[in-house]
C-alpha cells in the first residue's frame, strides 16, 4: 500500500478510543469519525479533541415534551389518566388501592 507511518492519525485513534472507553457505560457513538480521522491519503483536518456525542450529553438538554394530543393518545391506548399516568378502571393493571 506504500503508506507512510502517520503518528497524528494514530494519536487521534488512541484519543478517541480512550474517550469511548471512559464513556462505555453510556453506549457512546462517533458518527463524525470520518470527519475527524478521514482515511489516508486524505489530510487530517483540524480537530478540537471533542466528540459531538459527549458535548451533547454534557449539555444535558432534555428531550422535547410530547404534545398534549400525543399524551392523550398514549394514555387512552393504555387506559391511563393522562394527567397523572395512573391506571383507570378498565386498565389491566388497575387496582382499587391506587
GROMACS .gro file of C-alpha atoms in nm:
model
   98
    1UNK     CA    1   0.000   0.000   0.000
    2UNK     CA    2   0.307   0.223   0.030
    3UNK     CA    3   0.158   0.431   0.311
    4UNK     CA    4   0.393   0.611   0.545
    5UNK     CA    5   0.357   0.590   0.920
    6UNK     CA    6   0.105   0.851   1.033
    7UNK     CA    7   0.158   0.924   1.402
    8UNK     CA    8  -0.100   1.205   1.415
    9UNK     CA    9  -0.371   0.976   1.279
   10UNK     CA   10  -0.272   0.703   1.524
   11UNK     CA   11  -0.279   0.955   1.811
   12UNK     CA   12  -0.634   1.058   1.719
   13UNK     CA   13  -0.750   0.698   1.713
   14UNK     CA   14  -0.587   0.643   2.054
   15UNK     CA   15  -0.755   0.952   2.200
   16UNK     CA   16  -1.096   0.855   2.057
   17UNK     CA   17  -1.053   0.503   2.195
   18UNK     CA   18  -0.976   0.642   2.542
   19UNK     CA   19  -1.278   0.874   2.532
   20UNK     CA   20  -1.509   0.591   2.423
   21UNK     CA   21  -1.365   0.368   2.695
   22UNK     CA   22  -1.428   0.632   2.960
   23UNK     CA   23  -1.792   0.665   2.849
   24UNK     CA   24  -1.852   0.298   2.762
   25UNK     CA   25  -2.132   0.262   3.021
   26UNK     CA   26  -2.340   0.514   2.821
   27UNK     CA   27  -2.303   0.347   2.479
   28UNK     CA   28  -2.125   0.638   2.309
   29UNK     CA   29  -2.101   0.672   1.932
   30UNK     CA   30  -1.885   0.870   1.692
   31UNK     CA   31  -2.088   0.923   1.373
   32UNK     CA   32  -1.845   1.200   1.275
   33UNK     CA   33  -1.542   0.967   1.274
   34UNK     CA   34  -1.477   1.021   0.901
   35UNK     CA   35  -1.464   1.396   0.960
   36UNK     CA   36  -1.216   1.359   1.248
   37UNK     CA   37  -0.994   1.088   1.100
   38UNK     CA   38  -1.052   1.051   0.725
   39UNK     CA   39  -0.895   0.750   0.559
   40UNK     CA   40  -0.547   0.800   0.418
   41UNK     CA   41  -0.418   0.954   0.198
   42UNK     CA   42  -0.660   1.236   0.291
   43UNK     CA   43  -0.507   1.505   0.511
   44UNK     CA   44  -0.618   1.534   0.870
   45UNK     CA   45  -0.846   1.832   0.929
   46UNK     CA   46  -0.812   2.042   1.242
   47UNK     CA   47  -0.993   1.891   1.539
   48UNK     CA   48  -1.060   2.038   1.882
   49UNK     CA   49  -1.045   1.698   2.053
   50UNK     CA   50  -1.418   1.693   2.126
   51UNK     CA   51  -1.679   1.442   2.015
   52UNK     CA   52  -2.033   1.562   1.934
   53UNK     CA   53  -2.193   1.283   2.136
   54UNK     CA   54  -2.000   1.379   2.450
   55UNK     CA   55  -2.071   1.751   2.406
   56UNK     CA   56  -2.444   1.686   2.362
   57UNK     CA   57  -2.450   1.463   2.667
   58UNK     CA   58  -2.266   1.718   2.880
   59UNK     CA   59  -2.508   1.990   2.765
   60UNK     CA   60  -2.782   1.780   2.931
   61UNK     CA   61  -3.059   1.918   2.713
   62UNK     CA   62  -3.385   1.738   2.792
   63UNK     CA   63  -3.584   1.590   2.505
   64UNK     CA   64  -3.882   1.792   2.384
   65UNK     CA   65  -4.203   1.742   2.581
   66UNK     CA   66  -4.465   1.539   2.395
   67UNK     CA   67  -4.772   1.724   2.275
   68UNK     CA   68  -5.095   1.706   2.472
   69UNK     CA   69  -5.254   1.518   2.181
   70UNK     CA   70  -4.983   1.250   2.194
   71UNK     CA   71  -5.017   1.219   2.572
   72UNK     CA   72  -5.395   1.176   2.534
   73UNK     CA   73  -5.349   0.916   2.259
   74UNK     CA   74  -5.096   0.709   2.454
   75UNK     CA   75  -5.294   0.735   2.779
   76UNK     CA   76  -5.611   0.620   2.604
   77UNK     CA   77  -5.429   0.323   2.448
   78UNK     CA   78  -5.305   0.209   2.791
   79UNK     CA   79  -5.622   0.315   2.983
   80UNK     CA   80  -5.431   0.566   3.195
   81UNK     CA   81  -5.528   0.902   3.337
   82UNK     CA   82  -5.347   1.145   3.104
   83UNK     CA   83  -5.288   1.394   3.389
   84UNK     CA   84  -5.138   1.152   3.643
   85UNK     CA   85  -5.039   0.846   3.441
   86UNK     CA   86  -5.222   0.622   3.689
   87UNK     CA   87  -5.429   0.326   3.564
   88UNK     CA   88  -5.803   0.387   3.530
   89UNK     CA   89  -6.086   0.133   3.569
   90UNK     CA   90  -6.069  -0.098   3.270
   91UNK     CA   91  -5.691  -0.099   3.263
   92UNK     CA   92  -5.532  -0.444   3.305
   93UNK     CA   93  -5.313  -0.304   3.583
   94UNK     CA   94  -5.590  -0.113   3.766
   95UNK     CA   95  -5.617  -0.168   4.139
   96UNK     CA   96  -5.871  -0.009   4.374
   97UNK     CA   97  -5.586   0.073   4.615
   98UNK     CA   98  -5.436   0.314   4.358
   0.00000   0.00000   0.00000
